[in-house]
Amino acid sequence: MKLRSTFTAVIGAGQVGATTAQRILEQGVSDVMLFDIVEGMPQGKALDLMEAAPIEGHGQRILGTNRYEDIQGAEIVVVTAGLPRKPGMTREDLLALNAKIIKDVCQNVKKYAPNSKLIIVTNPLDIMTYLASRETGFPENRCFGMAGVLDTARMRYFIAERLDCVPKDVQAVVLGGHGDLMVPVSSQTKVKNRPIRDLITSEELAAIEQRTRDGGAEIVKLLKTGSAFYAPSSSVCEMVKAVLRDEKKVLPVCAYLKGEYGLRDIYFGVTAELGKNGVEKIIELPLEPNEKKALEMSAQKVKQGIAEVSSLATAQ
Ligand code: TXD
């Protein structure tokens, strides 16, 4: 069996990678090439997923591989390769370990899928996306990261849980770095077009914002052996769909900034239009002064990480 011409390559067939592959197949988005360095594992998961196809009723195809040559022709490459957080570990602790993996992956993406759109998922997200853009030399619109869709979904769910409503009816947006300083934008948060501030107290809202910032750690603490993967894979699939179907959908994306919000030379969570060319337009939202300040603090932290990863690069 061969894949059809439009396919997504997923690098890293662990929890997030394999679940992303499953969602892409079962939602009929595209075929999938699933890569991992562990021999047999991506092939086994791909076969298992194909054996579910008669029951799920989709016509997509997936293959597993340990050879980078097989990602040739991929429209999108999703990178989930790397180590996840363990309890007590920050996303930054992962920096040096995952930087090495990202460099290796990027050299191969550059060689075998030079025209693809690259979606980075590996943590620390903003820093790994910056590194990936430097390693591949891809134009900024074709290299971006997933975090904001997930952080926003978490906030939407926490609000829905509090108000006992359908999560889909909650509109929210979380900007900034994918870390403890991420910025839930309450001024933009609404339920069926009603401002959230009219629906819950400011204390309740503050607690939900903090739970959003701690959303990843809450799951790590419960799972003990890894980090979240169901909501992260839904988030990646949403982005893959927006690109492959040229939806021009506005989503929170880790994108390269050239002066938006007064920030430059940084990969950072902002809202952007996703379509067939990747990040097609960055949409700058009107922010309240305290939200702007919070965004600047988050940017400083990401800049520190970028400086750290750049010094690692020159030390090697
Ligand atoms: O919002 C977000 N961006 C995130 C990020 C949400 C959830 C998870 N996030 C991060 O994704 C997490 O902190 C990790 O850095 C990655 C992957 O998380 P996952 O939970 O999928 O980790 P696993 O299950 O350990 O899978 C990682 C796989 C595993 O199968 C390894 O064999 C493989 O990566 N791996 C590699 N693949 C290719 N090439 C190399 N060098 C390599 N090294 C490990």
CSV table of N, CA and C in Angstrom, one decimal, residues 98-252:
chain,number,residue,atom,x,y,z
A,98,ASN,N,15.7,18.4,24.3
A,98,ASN,CA,14.9,18.4,23.1
A,98,ASN,C,15.5,19.2,22.0
A,99,ALA,N,16.4,20.2,22.3
A,99,ALA,CA,17.1,21.0,21.2
A,99,ALA,C,17.9,20.0,20.3
A,100,LYS,N,18.5,19.1,20.9
A,100,LYS,CA,19.4,18.1,20.2
A,100,LYS,C,18.5,17.3,19.2
A,101,ILE,N,17.3,16.9,19.7
A,101,ILE,CA,16.4,16.1,18.9
A,101,ILE,C,15.8,16.9,17.8
A,102,ILE,N,15.4,18.2,18.1
A,102,ILE,CA,14.9,19.1,17.1
A,102,ILE,C,15.9,19.3,15.9
A,103,LYS,N,17.1,19.5,16.3
A,103,LYS,CA,18.1,19.8,15.3
A,103,LYS,C,18.2,18.6,14.3
A,104,ASP,N,18.3,17.4,14.9
A,104,ASP,CA,18.4,16.2,14.0
A,104,ASP,C,17.2,16.1,13.1
A,105,VAL,N,16.0,16.3,13.7
A,105,VAL,CA,14.7,16.2,12.9
A,105,VAL,C,14.8,17.2,11.8
A,106,CYS,N,15.2,18.4,12.2
A,106,CYS,CA,15.1,19.5,11.2
A,106,CYS,C,16.1,19.3,10.0
A,107,GLN,N,17.2,18.8,10.3
A,107,GLN,CA,18.2,18.5,9.2
A,107,GLN,C,17.5,17.6,8.2
A,108,ASN,N,16.8,16.6,8.7
A,108,ASN,CA,16.1,15.6,7.8
A,108,ASN,C,14.9,16.2,7.1
A,109,VAL,N,14.2,17.1,7.8
A,109,VAL,CA,13.0,17.7,7.2
A,109,VAL,C,13.5,18.6,6.0
A,110,LYS,N,14.6,19.3,6.3
A,110,LYS,CA,15.2,20.2,5.3
A,110,LYS,C,15.6,19.4,4.0
A,111,LYS,N,16.2,18.2,4.3
A,111,LYS,CA,16.7,17.4,3.2
A,111,LYS,C,15.5,16.7,2.4
A,112,TYR,N,14.6,16.2,3.1
A,112,TYR,CA,13.6,15.3,2.5
A,112,TYR,C,12.2,16.0,2.2
A,113,ALA,N,11.9,17.0,3.0
A,113,ALA,CA,10.6,17.7,2.8
A,113,ALA,C,10.8,19.2,2.8
A,114,PRO,N,11.6,19.7,1.9
A,114,PRO,CA,12.0,21.1,1.9
A,114,PRO,C,10.9,22.1,1.6
A,115,ASN,N,9.8,21.6,1.0
A,115,ASN,CA,8.7,22.5,0.7
A,115,ASN,C,7.5,22.4,1.6
A,116,SER,N,7.7,21.6,2.7
A,116,SER,CA,6.5,21.3,3.6
A,116,SER,C,6.3,22.5,4.5
A,117,LYS,N,5.1,22.5,5.1
A,117,LYS,CA,4.8,23.4,6.2
A,117,LYS,C,5.1,22.6,7.5
A,118,LEU,N,5.9,23.3,8.4
A,118,LEU,CA,6.4,22.6,9.6
A,118,LEU,C,5.6,23.0,10.8
A,119,ILE,N,5.0,22.1,11.5
A,119,ILE,CA,4.3,22.5,12.8
A,119,ILE,C,5.1,21.8,14.0
A,120,ILE,N,5.6,22.6,14.8
A,120,ILE,CA,6.4,22.1,16.0
A,120,ILE,C,5.4,22.0,17.2
A,121,VAL,N,5.6,20.8,17.9
A,121,VAL,CA,4.8,20.6,19.1
A,121,VAL,C,5.7,20.4,20.3
A,122,THR,N,6.9,19.9,20.0
A,122,THR,CA,7.9,19.6,21.1
A,122,THR,C,8.1,20.8,22.0
A,123,ASN,N,8.2,20.6,23.3
A,123,ASN,CA,8.5,21.6,24.3
A,123,ASN,C,10.0,21.8,24.6
A,124,PRO,N,10.4,22.9,25.1
A,124,PRO,CA,9.6,24.2,25.3
A,124,PRO,C,9.3,24.8,24.0
A,125,LEU,N,8.0,24.9,23.8
A,125,LEU,CA,7.4,25.1,22.4
A,125,LEU,C,7.9,26.3,21.6
A,126,ASP,N,7.9,27.5,22.2
A,126,ASP,CA,8.3,28.7,21.5
A,126,ASP,C,9.7,28.6,21.1
A,127,ILE,N,10.5,28.1,22.0
A,127,ILE,CA,12.0,28.0,21.8
A,127,ILE,C,12.3,27.0,20.7
A,128,MET,N,11.7,25.8,20.8
A,128,MET,CA,11.9,24.8,19.8
A,128,MET,C,11.4,25.2,18.4
A,129,THR,N,10.4,26.0,18.3
A,129,THR,CA,9.9,26.5,17.0
A,129,THR,C,10.9,27.5,16.5
A,130,TYR,N,11.4,28.4,17.3
A,130,TYR,CA,12.5,29.3,16.9
A,130,TYR,C,13.7,28.5,16.3
A,131,LEU,N,14.1,27.5,17.1
A,131,LEU,CA,15.2,26.7,16.7
A,131,LEU,C,15.0,26.0,15.4
A,132,ALA,N,13.8,25.5,15.2
A,132,ALA,CA,13.4,24.8,14.0
A,132,ALA,C,13.5,25.7,12.8
A,133,SER,N,13.0,27.0,13.0
A,133,SER,CA,13.1,27.9,11.9
A,133,SER,C,14.5,28.2,11.5
A,134,ARG,N,15.4,28.3,12.5
A,134,ARG,CA,16.8,28.6,12.2
A,134,ARG,C,17.5,27.4,11.5
A,135,GLU,N,17.2,26.2,12.0
A,135,GLU,CA,17.8,25.0,11.5
A,135,GLU,C,17.3,24.6,10.1
A,136,THR,N,16.1,24.9,9.8
A,136,THR,CA,15.6,24.6,8.4
A,136,THR,C,15.8,25.7,7.5
A,137,GLY,N,15.8,26.9,8.0
A,137,GLY,CA,15.8,28.1,7.1
A,137,GLY,C,14.5,28.3,6.3
A,138,PHE,N,13.5,27.6,6.8
A,138,PHE,CA,12.2,27.8,6.1
A,138,PHE,C,11.7,29.2,6.3
A,139,PRO,N,10.9,29.8,5.3
A,139,PRO,CA,10.3,31.1,5.5
A,139,PRO,C,9.3,31.0,6.7
A,140,GLU,N,9.2,32.1,7.4
A,140,GLU,CA,8.4,32.1,8.7
A,140,GLU,C,7.0,31.6,8.5
A,141,ASN,N,6.4,31.8,7.3
A,141,ASN,CA,5.0,31.4,7.2
A,141,ASN,C,4.9,29.9,7.1
A,142,ARG,N,6.0,29.2,6.8
A,142,ARG,CA,6.0,27.7,6.7
A,142,ARG,C,6.6,27.0,8.0
A,143,CYS,N,6.9,27.8,9.0
A,143,CYS,CA,7.4,27.1,10.2
A,143,CYS,C,6.7,27.8,11.4
A,144,PHE,N,5.9,27.0,12.1
A,144,PHE,CA,5.1,27.6,13.3
A,144,PHE,C,4.8,26.5,14.3
A,145,GLY,N,4.3,26.9,15.4
A,145,GLY,CA,4.1,26.0,16.5
A,145,GLY,C,2.7,25.9,17.1
A,146,MET,N,2.4,24.7,17.7
A,146,MET,CA,1.1,24.5,18.3
A,146,MET,C,1.2,24.7,19.9
A,147,ALA,N,0.4,25.6,20.4
A,147,ALA,CA,0.3,25.7,21.9
A,147,ALA,C,-1.0,26.4,22.2
A,148,GLY,N,-1.2,27.6,21.5
A,148,GLY,CA,-2.3,28.4,21.9
A,148,GLY,C,-3.7,27.8,21.7
A,149,VAL,N,-3.8,26.9,20.7
A,149,VAL,CA,-5.1,26.2,20.5
A,149,VAL,C,-5.4,25.4,21.7
A,150,LEU,N,-4.3,24.7,22.2
A,150,LEU,CA,-4.5,23.9,23.4
A,150,LEU,C,-4.8,24.7,24.7
A,151,ASP,N,-4.0,25.7,24.9
A,151,ASP,CA,-4.2,26.6,26.1
A,151,ASP,C,-5.5,27.2,26.1
A,152,THR,N,-6.0,27.6,24.9
A,152,THR,CA,-7.3,28.3,24.8
A,152,THR,C,-8.4,27.2,25.0
A,153,ALA,N,-8.2,26.0,24.5
A,153,ALA,CA,-9.2,25.0,24.7
A,153,ALA,C,-9.4,24.6,26.2
A,154,ARG,N,-8.2,24.6,26.9
A,154,ARG,CA,-8.3,24.4,28.3
A,154,ARG,C,-9.1,25.4,29.0
A,155,MET,N,-8.8,26.7,28.7
A,155,MET,CA,-9.6,27.8,29.3
A,155,MET,C,-11.1,27.7,29.0
A,156,ARG,N,-11.4,27.4,27.7
A,156,ARG,CA,-12.8,27.3,27.3
A,156,ARG,C,-13.5,26.2,28.1
A,157,TYR,N,-12.7,25.1,28.3
A,157,TYR,CA,-13.4,24.0,29.0
A,157,TYR,C,-13.6,24.4,30.5
A,158,PHE,N,-12.6,25.0,31.1
A,158,PHE,CA,-12.8,25.4,32.5
A,158,PHE,C,-14.0,26.3,32.7
A,159,ILE,N,-14.2,27.2,31.8
A,159,ILE,CA,-15.3,28.1,31.8
A,159,ILE,C,-16.6,27.4,31.6
A,160,ALA,N,-16.6,26.5,30.7
A,160,ALA,CA,-17.8,25.7,30.4
A,160,ALA,C,-18.2,24.8,31.6
A,161,GLU,N,-17.1,24.3,32.3
A,161,GLU,CA,-17.4,23.5,33.5
A,161,GLU,C,-18.0,24.3,34.6
A,162,ARG,N,-17.5,25.5,34.8
A,162,ARG,CA,-18.0,26.4,35.8
A,162,ARG,C,-19.5,26.9,35.5
A,163,LEU,N,-19.8,27.1,34.2
A,163,LEU,CA,-21.1,27.7,33.8
A,163,LEU,C,-22.0,26.5,33.4
A,164,ASP,N,-21.5,25.3,33.4
A,164,ASP,CA,-22.3,24.2,33.0
A,164,ASP,C,-22.9,24.4,31.6
A,165,CYS,N,-22.1,24.8,30.7
A,165,CYS,CA,-22.5,25.0,29.3
A,165,CYS,C,-21.7,24.2,28.3
A,166,VAL,N,-22.0,24.2,27.0
A,166,VAL,CA,-21.2,23.4,26.1
A,166,VAL,C,-19.9,24.1,25.8
A,167,PRO,N,-18.8,23.4,25.9
A,167,PRO,CA,-17.4,24.1,25.7
A,167,PRO,C,-17.3,24.8,24.4
A,168,LYS,N,-17.9,24.3,23.4
A,168,LYS,CA,-17.9,25.0,22.0
A,168,LYS,C,-18.4,26.4,22.1
A,169,ASP,N,-19.4,26.6,23.0
A,169,ASP,CA,-20.0,28.0,23.0
A,169,ASP,C,-19.1,29.0,23.7
A,170,VAL,N,-18.0,28.6,24.3
A,170,VAL,CA,-17.1,29.5,24.9
A,170,VAL,C,-16.1,30.0,24.0
A,171,GLN,N,-16.0,31.3,23.8
A,171,GLN,CA,-14.9,31.9,23.0
A,171,GLN,C,-13.8,32.5,23.9
A,172,ALA,N,-12.6,32.1,23.7
A,172,ALA,CA,-11.5,32.6,24.5
A,172,ALA,C,-10.3,32.7,23.7
A,173,VAL,N,-9.3,33.3,24.2
A,173,VAL,CA,-8.0,33.3,23.5
A,173,VAL,C,-6.9,33.5,24.6
A,174,VAL,N,-5.8,32.6,24.4
A,174,VAL,CA,-4.7,32.7,25.2
A,174,VAL,C,-3.5,33.0,24.3
A,175,LEU,N,-2.8,34.1,24.7
A,175,LEU,CA,-1.6,34.5,23.9
A,175,LEU,C,-0.3,34.3,24.6
A,176,GLY,N,0.8,34.6,24.0
A,176,GLY,CA,2.1,34.6,24.7
A,176,GLY,C,2.8,33.2,24.6
A,177,GLY,N,3.8,33.1,25.4
A,177,GLY,CA,4.6,31.9,25.4
A,177,GLY,C,3.9,30.8,26.1
A,178,HIS,N,4.2,29.5,25.7
A,178,HIS,CA,3.5,28.3,26.2
A,178,HIS,C,4.3,28.0,27.5
A,179,GLY,N,4.0,28.7,28.6
A,179,GLY,CA,4.7,28.5,29.8
A,179,GLY,C,3.9,29.1,30.9
A,180,ASP,N,4.5,29.3,32.1
A,180,ASP,CA,3.8,29.8,33.3
A,180,ASP,C,3.3,31.2,33.1
A,181,LEU,N,3.9,31.9,32.1
A,181,LEU,CA,3.5,33.3,31.9
A,181,LEU,C,2.6,33.6,30.7
A,182,MET,N,1.9,32.5,30.2
A,182,MET,CA,1.0,32.6,29.1
A,182,MET,C,-0.1,33.6,29.5
A,183,VAL,N,-0.7,34.3,28.5
A,183,VAL,CA,-1.7,35.4,28.8
A,183,VAL,C,-3.1,35.0,28.4
A,184,PRO,N,-3.9,34.6,29.3
A,184,PRO,CA,-5.4,34.4,29.0
A,184,PRO,C,-6.0,35.8,28.8
A,185,VAL,N,-6.6,36.1,27.6
A,185,VAL,CA,-7.1,37.4,27.4
A,185,VAL,C,-8.5,37.5,27.7
A,186,SER,N,-8.8,37.9,29.0
A,186,SER,CA,-10.2,37.9,29.5
A,186,SER,C,-11.0,38.9,28.8
A,187,SER,N,-10.4,40.0,28.3
A,187,SER,CA,-11.3,41.1,27.7
A,187,SER,C,-11.9,40.5,26.4
A,188,GLN,N,-11.3,39.4,25.9
A,188,GLN,CA,-11.8,38.8,24.6
A,188,GLN,C,-12.7,37.5,24.9
A,189,THR,N,-12.9,37.2,26.2
A,189,THR,CA,-13.5,35.9,26.5
A,189,THR,C,-15.0,36.1,26.6
A,190,LYS,N,-15.8,35.3,25.9
A,190,LYS,CA,-17.2,35.5,25.8
A,190,LYS,C,-17.9,34.1,25.9
A,191,VAL,N,-19.1,34.1,26.3
A,191,VAL,CA,-19.9,32.9,26.2
A,191,VAL,C,-21.2,33.3,25.4
A,192,LYS,N,-21.4,32.7,24.3
A,192,LYS,CA,-22.5,33.0,23.4
A,192,LYS,C,-22.5,34.6,23.2
A,193,ASN,N,-21.4,35.2,23.0
A,193,ASN,CA,-21.3,36.6,22.8
A,193,ASN,C,-21.5,37.5,24.0
A,194,ARG,N,-21.6,36.9,25.2
A,194,ARG,CA,-21.7,37.7,26.4
A,194,ARG,C,-20.4,37.7,27.1
A,195,PRO,N,-19.9,38.9,27.4
A,195,PRO,CA,-18.6,39.0,28.1
A,195,PRO,C,-18.5,38.1,29.3
A,196,ILE,N,-17.4,37.4,29.5
A,196,ILE,CA,-17.3,36.5,30.7
A,196,ILE,C,-17.3,37.3,32.0
A,197,ARG,N,-16.9,38.6,31.9
A,197,ARG,CA,-16.9,39.4,33.1
A,197,ARG,C,-18.3,39.7,33.7
A,198,ASP,N,-19.3,39.5,32.8
A,198,ASP,CA,-20.7,39.7,33.2
A,198,ASP,C,-21.2,38.4,33.8
A,199,LEU,N,-20.5,37.3,33.7
A,199,LEU,CA,-21.1,36.0,34.0
A,199,LEU,C,-20.5,35.4,35.3
A,200,ILE,N,-19.2,35.7,35.6
A,200,ILE,CA,-18.6,35.1,36.8
A,200,ILE,C,-17.8,36.2,37.5
A,201,THR,N,-17.5,36.0,38.8
A,201,THR,CA,-16.8,37.1,39.5
A,201,THR,C,-15.4,37.2,39.1
A,202,SER,N,-14.7,38.3,39.4
A,202,SER,CA,-13.3,38.5,39.0
A,202,SER,C,-12.4,37.4,39.7
A,203,GLU,N,-12.8,37.0,40.9
A,203,GLU,CA,-12.0,36.0,41.6
A,203,GLU,C,-12.1,34.7,40.9
A,204,GLU,N,-13.3,34.3,40.5
A,204,GLU,CA,-13.5,33.1,39.8
A,204,GLU,C,-12.7,33.1,38.5
A,205,LEU,N,-12.8,34.2,37.8
A,205,LEU,CA,-12.1,34.3,36.5
A,205,LEU,C,-10.6,34.2,36.7
A,206,ALA,N,-10.1,34.9,37.8
A,206,ALA,CA,-8.6,34.8,38.1
A,206,ALA,C,-8.2,33.3,38.3
A,207,ALA,N,-9.1,32.6,39.1
A,207,ALA,CA,-8.8,31.2,39.4
A,207,ALA,C,-8.7,30.4,38.1
A,208,ILE,N,-9.7,30.6,37.2
A,208,ILE,CA,-9.7,29.9,35.9
A,208,ILE,C,-8.5,30.2,35.1
A,209,GLU,N,-8.1,31.5,35.1
A,209,GLU,CA,-6.9,31.9,34.3
A,209,GLU,C,-5.6,31.1,34.9
A,210,GLN,N,-5.6,31.1,36.2
A,210,GLN,CA,-4.4,30.4,36.8
A,210,GLN,C,-4.5,28.9,36.5
A,211,ARG,N,-5.6,28.3,36.5
A,211,ARG,CA,-5.8,26.9,36.2
A,211,ARG,C,-5.3,26.6,34.8
A,212,THR,N,-5.6,27.6,33.9
A,212,THR,CA,-5.2,27.5,32.5
A,212,THR,C,-3.7,27.5,32.4
A,213,ARG,N,-3.1,28.4,33.1
A,213,ARG,CA,-1.6,28.5,33.1
A,213,ARG,C,-1.0,27.1,33.6
A,214,ASP,N,-1.7,26.6,34.6
A,214,ASP,CA,-1.2,25.3,35.2
A,214,ASP,C,-1.8,24.1,34.5
A,215,GLY,N,-2.5,24.3,33.4
A,215,GLY,CA,-3.2,23.2,32.8
A,215,GLY,C,-2.4,21.9,32.5
A,216,GLY,N,-1.2,22.2,31.9
A,216,GLY,CA,-0.3,21.1,31.5
A,216,GLY,C,0.2,20.4,32.8
A,217,ALA,N,0.6,21.1,33.8
A,217,ALA,CA,1.2,20.6,35.0
A,217,ALA,C,0.1,19.7,35.7
A,218,GLU,N,-1.1,20.2,35.7
A,218,GLU,CA,-2.2,19.5,36.4
A,218,GLU,C,-2.3,18.0,35.8
A,219,ILE,N,-2.2,17.9,34.5
A,219,ILE,CA,-2.3,16.6,33.9
A,219,ILE,C,-1.0,15.8,34.2
A,220,VAL,N,0.1,16.4,34.1
A,220,VAL,CA,1.4,15.7,34.4
A,220,VAL,C,1.3,15.1,35.8
A,221,LYS,N,0.8,15.9,36.7
A,221,LYS,CA,0.7,15.4,38.1
A,221,LYS,C,-0.2,14.2,38.2
A,222,LEU,N,-1.3,14.2,37.5
A,222,LEU,CA,-2.2,13.1,37.6
A,222,LEU,C,-1.7,11.8,36.9
A,223,LEU,N,-1.1,12.0,35.7
A,223,LEU,CA,-0.6,10.9,34.9
A,223,LEU,C,0.6,10.3,35.4
A,224,LYS,N,1.5,11.1,36.0
A,224,LYS,CA,2.8,10.7,36.6
A,224,LYS,C,3.8,10.2,35.6
A,225,THR,N,3.4,9.6,34.5
A,225,THR,CA,4.4,9.0,33.6
A,225,THR,C,4.5,9.7,32.2
A,226,GLY,N,3.9,10.9,32.1
A,226,GLY,CA,3.9,11.6,30.8
A,226,GLY,C,3.0,12.8,30.9
A,227,SER,N,2.8,13.5,29.7
A,227,SER,CA,2.0,14.7,29.7
A,227,SER,C,0.8,14.5,28.8
A,228,ALA,N,0.0,15.5,28.8
A,228,ALA,CA,-1.3,15.4,28.1
A,228,ALA,C,-1.1,15.1,26.6
A,229,PHE,N,-2.1,14.4,26.1
A,229,PHE,CA,-2.0,14.1,24.6
A,229,PHE,C,-3.4,14.1,23.9
A,230,TYR,N,-4.5,13.9,24.6
A,230,TYR,CA,-5.7,14.0,23.9
A,230,TYR,C,-6.0,15.4,23.3
A,231,ALA,N,-6.0,16.4,24.3
A,231,ALA,CA,-6.3,17.8,23.8
A,231,ALA,C,-5.2,18.3,22.9
A,232,PRO,N,-3.9,18.0,23.2
A,232,PRO,CA,-2.9,18.4,22.3
A,232,PRO,C,-3.0,17.9,20.9
A,233,SER,N,-3.4,16.6,20.8
A,233,SER,CA,-3.6,16.1,19.4
A,233,SER,C,-4.8,16.7,18.7
A,234,SER,N,-5.9,17.0,19.5
A,234,SER,CA,-7.0,17.7,18.8
A,234,SER,C,-6.6,19.0,18.3
A,235,SER,N,-5.7,19.7,19.1
A,235,SER,CA,-5.2,21.0,18.7
A,235,SER,C,-4.4,20.9,17.4
A,236,VAL,N,-3.5,20.0,17.3
A,236,VAL,CA,-2.7,19.8,16.1
A,236,VAL,C,-3.6,19.5,14.9
A,237,CYS,N,-4.5,18.6,15.1
A,237,CYS,CA,-5.4,18.2,14.0
A,237,CYS,C,-6.2,19.5,13.5
A,238,GLU,N,-6.6,20.3,14.4
A,238,GLU,CA,-7.3,21.5,14.0
A,238,GLU,C,-6.4,22.4,13.1
A,239,MET,N,-5.2,22.5,13.4
A,239,MET,CA,-4.2,23.3,12.6
A,239,MET,C,-4.0,22.7,11.3
A,240,VAL,N,-3.8,21.4,11.3
A,240,VAL,CA,-3.5,20.6,10.0
A,240,VAL,C,-4.7,20.8,9.1
A,241,LYS,N,-5.9,20.7,9.6
A,241,LYS,CA,-7.1,20.8,8.8
A,241,LYS,C,-7.2,22.2,8.2
A,242,ALA,N,-6.9,23.2,9.0
A,242,ALA,CA,-7.0,24.6,8.6
A,242,ALA,C,-6.0,24.9,7.4
A,243,VAL,N,-4.9,24.2,7.4
A,243,VAL,CA,-3.9,24.4,6.3
A,243,VAL,C,-4.3,23.6,5.1
A,244,LEU,N,-4.5,22.3,5.3
A,244,LEU,CA,-4.8,21.4,4.2
A,244,LEU,C,-6.1,21.8,3.4
A,245,ARG,N,-7.1,22.3,4.2
A,245,ARG,CA,-8.3,22.7,3.6
A,245,ARG,C,-8.4,24.2,3.2
A,246,ASP,N,-7.2,24.9,3.4
A,246,ASP,CA,-7.1,26.3,3.1
A,246,ASP,C,-8.3,27.1,3.8
A,247,GLU,N,-8.5,26.9,5.0
A,247,GLU,CA,-9.7,27.4,5.7
A,247,GLU,C,-9.5,28.9,6.0
A,248,LYS,N,-8.3,29.4,6.1
A,248,LYS,CA,-8.0,30.8,6.5
A,248,LYS,C,-8.6,31.1,7.9
A,249,LYS,N,-8.5,30.0,8.7
A,249,LYS,CA,-9.1,30.1,10.0
A,249,LYS,C,-8.2,30.8,11.0
A,250,VAL,N,-8.8,31.7,11.8
A,250,VAL,CA,-8.0,32.4,12.8
A,250,VAL,C,-7.9,31.6,14.1
A,251,LEU,N,-6.6,31.2,14.4
A,251,LEU,CA,-6.3,30.4,15.5
A,251,LEU,C,-5.1,31.0,16.3
A,252,PRO,N,-5.0,30.7,17.6
A,252,PRO,CA,-3.8,31.1,18.3
A,252,PRO,C,-2.7,30.2,17.9
